[in-house]
Short mmCIF file of C-alpha atoms in Angstrom, two decimals:
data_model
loop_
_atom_site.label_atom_id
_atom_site.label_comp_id
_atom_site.label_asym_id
_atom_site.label_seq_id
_atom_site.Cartn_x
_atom_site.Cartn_y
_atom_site.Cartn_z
CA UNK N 5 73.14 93.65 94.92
CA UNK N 6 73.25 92.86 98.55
CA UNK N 7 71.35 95.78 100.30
CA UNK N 8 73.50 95.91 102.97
CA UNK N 9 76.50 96.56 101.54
CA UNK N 10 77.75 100.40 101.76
CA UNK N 11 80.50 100.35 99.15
CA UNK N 12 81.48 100.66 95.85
CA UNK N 13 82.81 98.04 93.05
CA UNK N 14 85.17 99.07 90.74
CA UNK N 15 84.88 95.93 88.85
CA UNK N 16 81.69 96.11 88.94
CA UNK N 17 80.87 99.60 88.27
CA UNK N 18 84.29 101.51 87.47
CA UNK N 19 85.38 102.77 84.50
CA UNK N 20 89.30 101.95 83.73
CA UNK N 21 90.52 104.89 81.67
CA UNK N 22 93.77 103.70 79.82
CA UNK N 23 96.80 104.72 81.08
CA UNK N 24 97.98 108.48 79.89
CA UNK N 25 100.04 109.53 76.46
CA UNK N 26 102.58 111.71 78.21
CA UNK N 27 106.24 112.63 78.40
CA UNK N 28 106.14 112.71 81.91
CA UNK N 29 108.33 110.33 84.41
CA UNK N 30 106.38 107.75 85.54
CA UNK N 31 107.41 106.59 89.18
CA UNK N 32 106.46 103.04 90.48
CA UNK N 33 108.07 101.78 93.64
CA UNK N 34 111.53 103.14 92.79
CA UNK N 35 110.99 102.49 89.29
CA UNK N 36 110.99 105.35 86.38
CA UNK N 37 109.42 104.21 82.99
CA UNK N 38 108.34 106.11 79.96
CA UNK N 39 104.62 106.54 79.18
CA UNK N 40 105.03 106.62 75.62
CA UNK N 41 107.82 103.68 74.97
CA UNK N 42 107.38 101.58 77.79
CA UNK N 43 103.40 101.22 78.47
CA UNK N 44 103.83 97.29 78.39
CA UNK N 45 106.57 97.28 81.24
CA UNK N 46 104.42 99.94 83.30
CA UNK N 47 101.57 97.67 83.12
CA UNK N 48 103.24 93.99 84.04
CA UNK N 49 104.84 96.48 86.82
CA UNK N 50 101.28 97.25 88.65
CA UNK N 51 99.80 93.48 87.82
CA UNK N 52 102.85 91.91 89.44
CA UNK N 53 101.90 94.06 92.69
CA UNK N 54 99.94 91.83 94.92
CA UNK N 55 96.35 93.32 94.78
CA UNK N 56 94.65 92.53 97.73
CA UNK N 57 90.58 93.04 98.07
CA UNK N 58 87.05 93.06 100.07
CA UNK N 59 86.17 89.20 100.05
CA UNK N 60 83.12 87.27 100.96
CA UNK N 61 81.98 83.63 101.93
CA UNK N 62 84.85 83.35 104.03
CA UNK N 63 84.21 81.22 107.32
CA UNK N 64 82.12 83.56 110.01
CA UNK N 65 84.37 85.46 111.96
CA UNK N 66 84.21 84.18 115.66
CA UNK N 67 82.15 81.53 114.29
CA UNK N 68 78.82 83.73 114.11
CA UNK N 69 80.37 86.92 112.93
CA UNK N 70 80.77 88.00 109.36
CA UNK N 71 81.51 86.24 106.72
CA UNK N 72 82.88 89.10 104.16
CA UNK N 73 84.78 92.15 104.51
CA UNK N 74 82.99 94.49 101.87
CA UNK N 75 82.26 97.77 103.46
CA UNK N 76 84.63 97.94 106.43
CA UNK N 77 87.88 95.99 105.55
CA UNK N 78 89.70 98.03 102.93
CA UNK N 79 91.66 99.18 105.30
CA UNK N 80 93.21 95.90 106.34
CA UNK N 81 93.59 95.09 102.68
CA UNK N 82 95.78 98.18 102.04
CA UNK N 83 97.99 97.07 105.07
CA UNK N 84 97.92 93.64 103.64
CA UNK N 85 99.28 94.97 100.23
CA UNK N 86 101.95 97.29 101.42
CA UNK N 87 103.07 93.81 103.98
CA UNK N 88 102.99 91.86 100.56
CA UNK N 89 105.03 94.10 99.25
CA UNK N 90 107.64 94.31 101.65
CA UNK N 91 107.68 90.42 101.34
CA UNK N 92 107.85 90.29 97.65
CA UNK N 93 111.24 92.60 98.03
CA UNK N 94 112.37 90.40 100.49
CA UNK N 95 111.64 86.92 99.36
CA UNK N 96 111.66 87.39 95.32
CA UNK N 97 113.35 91.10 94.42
CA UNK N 98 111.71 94.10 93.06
CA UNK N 99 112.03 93.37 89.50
CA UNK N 100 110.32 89.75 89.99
CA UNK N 101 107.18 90.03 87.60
CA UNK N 102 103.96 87.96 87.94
CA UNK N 103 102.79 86.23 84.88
CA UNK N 104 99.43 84.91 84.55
CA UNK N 105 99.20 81.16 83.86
CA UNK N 106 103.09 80.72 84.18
CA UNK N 107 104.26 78.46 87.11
CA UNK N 108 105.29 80.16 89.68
CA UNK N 109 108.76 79.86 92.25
CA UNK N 110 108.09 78.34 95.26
CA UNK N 111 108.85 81.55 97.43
CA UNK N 112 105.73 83.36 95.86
CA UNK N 113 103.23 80.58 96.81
CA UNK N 114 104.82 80.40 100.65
CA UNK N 115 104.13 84.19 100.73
CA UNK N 116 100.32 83.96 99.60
CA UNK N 117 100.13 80.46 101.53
CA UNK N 118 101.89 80.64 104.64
CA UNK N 119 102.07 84.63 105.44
CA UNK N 120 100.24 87.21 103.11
CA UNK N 121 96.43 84.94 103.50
CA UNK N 122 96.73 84.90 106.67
CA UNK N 123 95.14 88.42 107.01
CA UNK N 124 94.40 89.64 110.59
CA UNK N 125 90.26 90.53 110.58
CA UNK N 126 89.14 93.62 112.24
CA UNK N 127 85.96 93.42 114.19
CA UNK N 128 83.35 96.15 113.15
CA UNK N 129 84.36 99.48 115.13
CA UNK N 130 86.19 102.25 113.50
CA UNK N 131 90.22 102.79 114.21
CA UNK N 132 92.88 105.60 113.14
CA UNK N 133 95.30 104.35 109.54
CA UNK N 134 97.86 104.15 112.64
CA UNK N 135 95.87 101.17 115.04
CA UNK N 136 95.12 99.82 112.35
CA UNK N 137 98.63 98.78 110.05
CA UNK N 138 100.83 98.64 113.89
CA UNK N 139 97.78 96.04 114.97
CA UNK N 140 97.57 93.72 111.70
CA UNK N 141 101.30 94.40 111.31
CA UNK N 142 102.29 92.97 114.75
CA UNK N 143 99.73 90.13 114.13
CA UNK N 144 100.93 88.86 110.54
CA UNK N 145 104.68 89.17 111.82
CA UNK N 146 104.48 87.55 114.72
CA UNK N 147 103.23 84.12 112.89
CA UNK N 148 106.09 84.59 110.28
CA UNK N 149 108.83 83.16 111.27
CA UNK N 150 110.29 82.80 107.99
CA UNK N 151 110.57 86.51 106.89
CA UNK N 152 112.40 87.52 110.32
CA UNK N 153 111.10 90.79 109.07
CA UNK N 154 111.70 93.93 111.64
CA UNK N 155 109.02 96.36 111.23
CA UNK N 156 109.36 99.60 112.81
CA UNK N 157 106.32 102.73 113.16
CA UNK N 158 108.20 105.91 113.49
CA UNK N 159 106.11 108.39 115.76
CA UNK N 160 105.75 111.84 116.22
CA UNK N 161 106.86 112.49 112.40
CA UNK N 162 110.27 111.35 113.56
CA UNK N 163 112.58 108.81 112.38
CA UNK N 164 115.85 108.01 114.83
CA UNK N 165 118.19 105.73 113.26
CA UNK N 166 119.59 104.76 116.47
CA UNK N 167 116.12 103.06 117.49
CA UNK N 168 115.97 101.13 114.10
CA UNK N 169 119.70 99.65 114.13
CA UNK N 170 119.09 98.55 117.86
CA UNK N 171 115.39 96.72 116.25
CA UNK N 172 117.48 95.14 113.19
CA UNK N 173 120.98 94.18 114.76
CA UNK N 174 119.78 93.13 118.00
CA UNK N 175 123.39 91.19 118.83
CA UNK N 176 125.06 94.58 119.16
CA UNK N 177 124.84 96.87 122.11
CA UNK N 178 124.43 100.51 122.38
CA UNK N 179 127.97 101.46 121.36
CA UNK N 180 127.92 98.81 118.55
CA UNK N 181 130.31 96.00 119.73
CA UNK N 182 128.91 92.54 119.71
CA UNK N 183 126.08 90.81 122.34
CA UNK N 184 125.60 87.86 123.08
CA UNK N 185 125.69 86.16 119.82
CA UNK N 186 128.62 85.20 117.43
CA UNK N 187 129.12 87.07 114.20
CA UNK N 188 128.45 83.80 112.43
CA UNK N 189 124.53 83.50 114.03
CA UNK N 190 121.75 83.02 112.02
CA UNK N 191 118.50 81.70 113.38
CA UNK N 192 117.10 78.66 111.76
CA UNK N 193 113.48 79.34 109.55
CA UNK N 194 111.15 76.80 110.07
CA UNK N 195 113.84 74.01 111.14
CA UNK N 196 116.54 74.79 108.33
CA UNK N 197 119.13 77.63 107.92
CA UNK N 198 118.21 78.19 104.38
CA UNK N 199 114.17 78.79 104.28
CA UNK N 200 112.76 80.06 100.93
CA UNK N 201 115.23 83.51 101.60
CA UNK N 202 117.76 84.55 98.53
CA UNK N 203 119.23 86.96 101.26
CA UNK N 204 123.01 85.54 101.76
CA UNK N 205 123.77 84.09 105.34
CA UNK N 206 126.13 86.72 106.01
CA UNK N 207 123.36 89.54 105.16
CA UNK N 208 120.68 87.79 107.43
CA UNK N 209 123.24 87.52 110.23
CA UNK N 210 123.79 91.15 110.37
CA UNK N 211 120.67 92.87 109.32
CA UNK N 212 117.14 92.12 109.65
CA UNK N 213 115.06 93.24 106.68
CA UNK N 214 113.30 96.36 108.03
CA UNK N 215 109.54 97.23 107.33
CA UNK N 216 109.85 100.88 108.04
CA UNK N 217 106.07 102.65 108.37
CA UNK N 218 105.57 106.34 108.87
CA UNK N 219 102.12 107.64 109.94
CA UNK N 220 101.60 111.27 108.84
CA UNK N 221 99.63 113.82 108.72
CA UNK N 222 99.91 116.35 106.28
CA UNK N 223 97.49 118.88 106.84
CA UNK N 224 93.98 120.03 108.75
CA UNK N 225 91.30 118.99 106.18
CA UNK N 226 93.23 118.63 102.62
CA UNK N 227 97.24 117.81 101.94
CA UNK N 228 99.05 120.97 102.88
CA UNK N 229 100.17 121.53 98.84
CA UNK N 230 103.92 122.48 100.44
CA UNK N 231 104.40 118.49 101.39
CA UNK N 232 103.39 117.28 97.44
CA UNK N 233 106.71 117.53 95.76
CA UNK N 234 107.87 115.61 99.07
CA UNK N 235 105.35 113.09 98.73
CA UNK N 236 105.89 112.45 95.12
CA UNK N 237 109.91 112.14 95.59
CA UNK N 238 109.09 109.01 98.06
CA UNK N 239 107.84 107.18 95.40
CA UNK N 240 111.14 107.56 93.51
CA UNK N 241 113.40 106.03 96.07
CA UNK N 242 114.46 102.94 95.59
CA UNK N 243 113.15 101.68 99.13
CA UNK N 244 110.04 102.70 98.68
CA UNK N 245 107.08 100.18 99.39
CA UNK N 246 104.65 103.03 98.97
CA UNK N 247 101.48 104.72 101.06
CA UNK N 248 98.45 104.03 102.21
CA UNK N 249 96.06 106.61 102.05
CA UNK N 250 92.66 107.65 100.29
CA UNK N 251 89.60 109.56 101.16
CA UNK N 252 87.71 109.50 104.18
CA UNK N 253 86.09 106.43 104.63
CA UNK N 254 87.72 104.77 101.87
CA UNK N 255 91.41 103.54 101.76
CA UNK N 256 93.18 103.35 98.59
CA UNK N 257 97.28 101.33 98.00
CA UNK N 258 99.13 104.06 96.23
CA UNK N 259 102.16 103.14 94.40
CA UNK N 260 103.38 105.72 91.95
CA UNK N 261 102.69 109.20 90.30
CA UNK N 262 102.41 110.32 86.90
CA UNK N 263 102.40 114.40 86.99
CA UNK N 264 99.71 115.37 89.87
CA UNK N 265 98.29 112.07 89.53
CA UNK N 266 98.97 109.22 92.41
CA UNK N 267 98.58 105.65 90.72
CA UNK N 268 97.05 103.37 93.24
CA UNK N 269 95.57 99.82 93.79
CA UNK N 270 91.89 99.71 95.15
CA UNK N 271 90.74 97.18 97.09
CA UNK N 272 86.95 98.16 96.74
CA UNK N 273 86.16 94.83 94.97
CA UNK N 274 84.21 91.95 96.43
CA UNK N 275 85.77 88.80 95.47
CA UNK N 276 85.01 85.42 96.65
CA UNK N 277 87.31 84.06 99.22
CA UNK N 278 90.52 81.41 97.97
CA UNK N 279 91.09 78.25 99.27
CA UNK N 280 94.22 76.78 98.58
CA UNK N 281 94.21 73.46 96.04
CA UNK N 282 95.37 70.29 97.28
CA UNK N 283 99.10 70.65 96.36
CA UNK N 284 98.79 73.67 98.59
CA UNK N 285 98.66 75.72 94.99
CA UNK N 286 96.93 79.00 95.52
CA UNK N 287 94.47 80.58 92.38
CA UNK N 288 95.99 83.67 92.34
CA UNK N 289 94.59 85.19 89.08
CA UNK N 290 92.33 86.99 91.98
CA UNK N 291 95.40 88.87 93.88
CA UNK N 292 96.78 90.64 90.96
CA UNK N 293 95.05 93.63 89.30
CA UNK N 294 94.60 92.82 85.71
CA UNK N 295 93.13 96.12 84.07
CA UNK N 296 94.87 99.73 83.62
CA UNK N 297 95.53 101.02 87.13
CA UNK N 298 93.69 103.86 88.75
CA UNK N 299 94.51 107.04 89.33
CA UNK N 300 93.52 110.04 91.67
CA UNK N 301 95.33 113.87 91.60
CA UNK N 302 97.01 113.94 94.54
CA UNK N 303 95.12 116.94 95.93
CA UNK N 304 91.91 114.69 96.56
CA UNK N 305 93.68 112.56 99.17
CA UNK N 306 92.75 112.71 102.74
CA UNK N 307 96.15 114.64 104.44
CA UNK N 308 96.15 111.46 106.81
CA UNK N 309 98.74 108.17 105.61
CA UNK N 310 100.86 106.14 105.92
CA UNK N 311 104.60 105.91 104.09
CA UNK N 312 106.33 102.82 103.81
CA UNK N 313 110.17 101.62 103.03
CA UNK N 314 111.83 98.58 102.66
CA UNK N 315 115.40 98.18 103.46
CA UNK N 316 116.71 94.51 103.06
CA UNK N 317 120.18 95.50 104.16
CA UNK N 318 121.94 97.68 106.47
CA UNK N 319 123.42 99.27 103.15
CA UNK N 320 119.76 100.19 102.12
CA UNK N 321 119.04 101.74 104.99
CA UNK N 322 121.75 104.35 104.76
CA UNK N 323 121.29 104.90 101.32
CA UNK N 324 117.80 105.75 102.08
CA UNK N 325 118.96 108.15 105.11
CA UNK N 326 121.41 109.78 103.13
CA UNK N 327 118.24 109.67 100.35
CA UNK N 328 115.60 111.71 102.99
CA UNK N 329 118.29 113.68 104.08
CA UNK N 330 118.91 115.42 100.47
CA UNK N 331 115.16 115.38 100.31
CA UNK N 332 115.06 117.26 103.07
CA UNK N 333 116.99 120.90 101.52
CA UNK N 334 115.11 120.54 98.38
CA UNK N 335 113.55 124.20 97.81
CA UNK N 336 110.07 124.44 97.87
CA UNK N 337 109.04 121.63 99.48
CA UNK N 338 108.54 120.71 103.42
CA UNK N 339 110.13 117.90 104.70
CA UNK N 340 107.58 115.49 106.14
CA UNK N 341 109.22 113.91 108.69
CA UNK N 342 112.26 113.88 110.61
CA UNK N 343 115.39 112.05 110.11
CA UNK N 344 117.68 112.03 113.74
CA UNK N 345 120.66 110.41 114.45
CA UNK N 346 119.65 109.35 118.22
CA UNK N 347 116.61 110.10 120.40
CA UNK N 348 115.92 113.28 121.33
CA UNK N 349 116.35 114.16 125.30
CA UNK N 350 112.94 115.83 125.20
CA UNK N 351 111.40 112.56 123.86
CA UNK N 352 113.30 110.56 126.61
CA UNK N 353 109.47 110.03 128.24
CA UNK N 354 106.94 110.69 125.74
CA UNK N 355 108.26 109.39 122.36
CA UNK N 356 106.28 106.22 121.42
CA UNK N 357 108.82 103.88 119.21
CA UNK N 358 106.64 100.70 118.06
CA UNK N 359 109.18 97.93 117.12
CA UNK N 360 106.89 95.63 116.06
CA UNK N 361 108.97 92.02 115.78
CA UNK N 362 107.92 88.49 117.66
CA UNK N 363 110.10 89.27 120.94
CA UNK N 364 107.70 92.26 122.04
CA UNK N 365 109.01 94.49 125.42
CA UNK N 366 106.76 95.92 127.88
CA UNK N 367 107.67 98.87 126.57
CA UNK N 368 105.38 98.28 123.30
CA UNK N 369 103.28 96.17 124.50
CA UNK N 370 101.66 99.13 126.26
CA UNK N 371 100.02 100.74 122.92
CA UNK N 372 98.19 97.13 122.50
CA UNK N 373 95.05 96.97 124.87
CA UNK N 374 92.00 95.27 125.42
CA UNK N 375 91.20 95.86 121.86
CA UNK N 376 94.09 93.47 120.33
CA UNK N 377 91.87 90.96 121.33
CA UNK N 378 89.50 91.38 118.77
CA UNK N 379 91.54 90.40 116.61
CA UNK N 380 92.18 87.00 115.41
CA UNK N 381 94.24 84.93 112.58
CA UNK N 382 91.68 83.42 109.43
CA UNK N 383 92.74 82.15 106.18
CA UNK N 384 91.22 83.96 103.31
#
C-alpha cells in the first residue's frame, strides 16, 4: 500500500453485507421494489447507476501535479455521479439498465466519452459540498453542448420557480409571452438538430432539461432527526437524482433507503484510470458497481448535502412542485427547503441564484473567483 495515501478501499478492505430480508419499501431514484420478491431488479437497479471512483495513473495534473485522486477527490466523484445521472435520465430514461458484456446504445458511450470522463480536477485545498458541485457543475456543462442541460443551485434553502422557468425557457419574457425566438427553435447539437437526444423537438424547444441542486444543511453537528422522514420522501419522487452527502471528510452518492438505512454508492476505490479503445469504445466494467450496495443509517450522515432533481420537461417540474408542496404539510416532519412562487422582496439584494448554463451573466459569474482557475478539463 502506497504510504501516502489517507483513505480507505472498500474493494479492497470492505465487507459487502448482502442486501436485507425485509418487508420494507425499498426506494431507489423514484423507484419502489420489494426486498423479498424483487432482489434481482433492486440489484441491476444500483449496477446500472454510473459508479464513479478515486483513480490513479492518470496524466499529472498541470503536467507536474498529481497523477491520482485517492484521498482528496471523492468529492468530485460524487458530483460526477449525481451529473451522470441526470444525463442517463436525459439521454437514455430511468428504466435503461446496464448489462455487463452486452453492447451498448450509442447515447451511453457519448455520455462516458464525450461528457461524464471529462471530470473537472480539483487542486489540493479543501472547499464547502456547495463550491465544490456549482464549480465542477459549471465546468462539465459548459463543454456539453449536446445535453443543453440547465442546472440550477437553489440558495438560502429556497427554491423560486419563477427563477428556474426564466433559466429553462429562456425565449419567454417575464410575463411569459414569447422573445426573440420562434416557437419552432431548437438549437442545433454538435452541427445536427437531432444529436443522440430521444427528447421530441417540440419538448427541447420549450423546456430545457433542468439539473436542479439544493445545498442544505440540516442541523449543527448531526441531522436534526425532524428533517429524516423529509429526507427519505425525496428519494421517492420520481425526479429524484438523489444526494450527496457522507461523513466528514468522506463523501458518499446516496440513492435510496431501506427503513433508517440510506443505500449509497462509494467512491472510496482506487481504480486505474480508462482510456478509451480505438473505436472510441470505453471499458466500462470499471464505472458500474458490481457487488451488493452499501448502506449507512441515516443518523450517521454529516447534516451538510446536497439534494438533486431531474426534470426533463416543464410537466416534470410541476409535478415535482406540486410533489414538495404536499411534502411540505406532512405531520411530523420539517420541510427542508422552500418552495416560492417568485422571489422574495427581501431577497431582491442578497439572494444568490446560481444558473449554471454556457451563457453565464455577470450576475453569477461573481460567486466564481480566482479559484475557478484551478480548475481544469482532463480525461480520465
Amino acid at each position: 500500500m502506497d504510504a501516502a495515501t489517507l483513505t480507505y478501499d472498500t474493494l479492497g478492505f470492505g465487507e459487502f453485507e448482502d442486501f436485507p430480508e425485509t418487508s420494507e419499501p425499498v426506494w431507489i431514484l423514484g423507484k419502489e421494489f420489494n426486498a423479498l420478491t424483487e432482489k434481482e431488479d433492486i440489484l441491476s437497479d444500483v449496477t446500472s447507476r454510473l459508479w464513479f471512483t478515486y483513480r490513479k495513473n492518470f496524466p499529472p495534473i498541470g503536467g507536474t501535479g498529481p497523477t491520482s485522486d485517492t484521498g482528496w477527490g471523492c468529492m468530485l466523484r460524487c458530483g460526477q455521479m449525481i451529473l451522470g445521472e441526470a444525463l442517463v435520465c436525459r439521454h437514455l430514461g430511468r428504466d435503461w439498465r446496464w448489462v455487463r458484456g452486452q453492447p451498448q446504445r450509442g447515447q451511453y458511450i457519448s455520455i462516458l466519452n464525450e461528457t461524464v470522463l471529462n471530470i473537472v480536477r480539483l487542486a489540493l485545498r479543501k472547499l464547502t459540498v456547495l463550491n465544490i458541485v456549482r464549480l465542477a457543475l459549471r465546468k462539465l456543462t459548459v463543454f456539453d453542448s449536446w445535453s443543453r442541460l440547465a442546472v440550477h443551485v437553489a440558495m438560502d434553502n429556497t427554491v423560486v420557480m419563477e427563477e428556474i422557468k426564466r433559466l429553462c425557457m429562456p425565449w419567454l419574457d417575464y410575463g411569459g409571452a414569447a422573445c426573440a425566438e420562434p416557437p419552432g427553435w431548437m438549437p442545433k447539437h454538435n452541427g445536427c438538430l437531432e444529436g443522440a437526444c430521444a427528447l421530441a423537438e417540440e419538448e427541447t424547444a420549450l423546456w430545457k432539461p433542468l439539473v436542479l441542486l439544493i445545498p442544505l444543511r440540516l442541523g449543527l453537528s448531526d441531522i436534526n432527526k425532524a428533517y429524516i422522514e423529509t429526507l427519505k420522501q425525496c428519494f421517492q419522487l420520481p425526479q429524484s437524482l438523489g444526494v450527496i452527502g457522507g461523513k466528514p471528510n468522506s463523501a458518499h452518492y446516496f440513492i435510496g433507503y431501506v427503513g433508517e438505512e440510506l443505500i449509497y454508492l462509494d467512491p472510496h476505490t482506487t481504480q486505474p484510470a480508462v482510456e478509451p479503445c480505438e473505436d472510441s469504445q470505453v471499458p466500462d466494467d470499471t464505472y458500474h458497481c458490481q457487488h451488493p450496495p452499501c448502506r449507512m443509517h441515516i443518523c450517521e450522515i454529516d447534516p451538510s448535502v446536497a439534494v438533486g432533481f431531474f426534470c426533463r420537461t416543464e410537466d416534470d417540474f410541476d409535478d415535482w412542485c406540486m410533489r414538495i408542496r404536499k411534502l411540505s404539510h406532512t405531520r411530523g416532519s420539517l420541510p427542508m427547503f422552500e418552495l416560492v412562487d417568485c422571489q422574495p422582496s427581501h431577497f431582491a439584494c442578497s439572494v444568490d441564484v446560481l444558473n449554471l448554463t454556457p451563457d453565464f451573466s455577470d450576475r453569477s459569474e461573481r460567486f466564481f473567483d480566482s479559484e475557478d482557475e484551478e480548475f481544469e478539463i482532463l480525461s480520465l
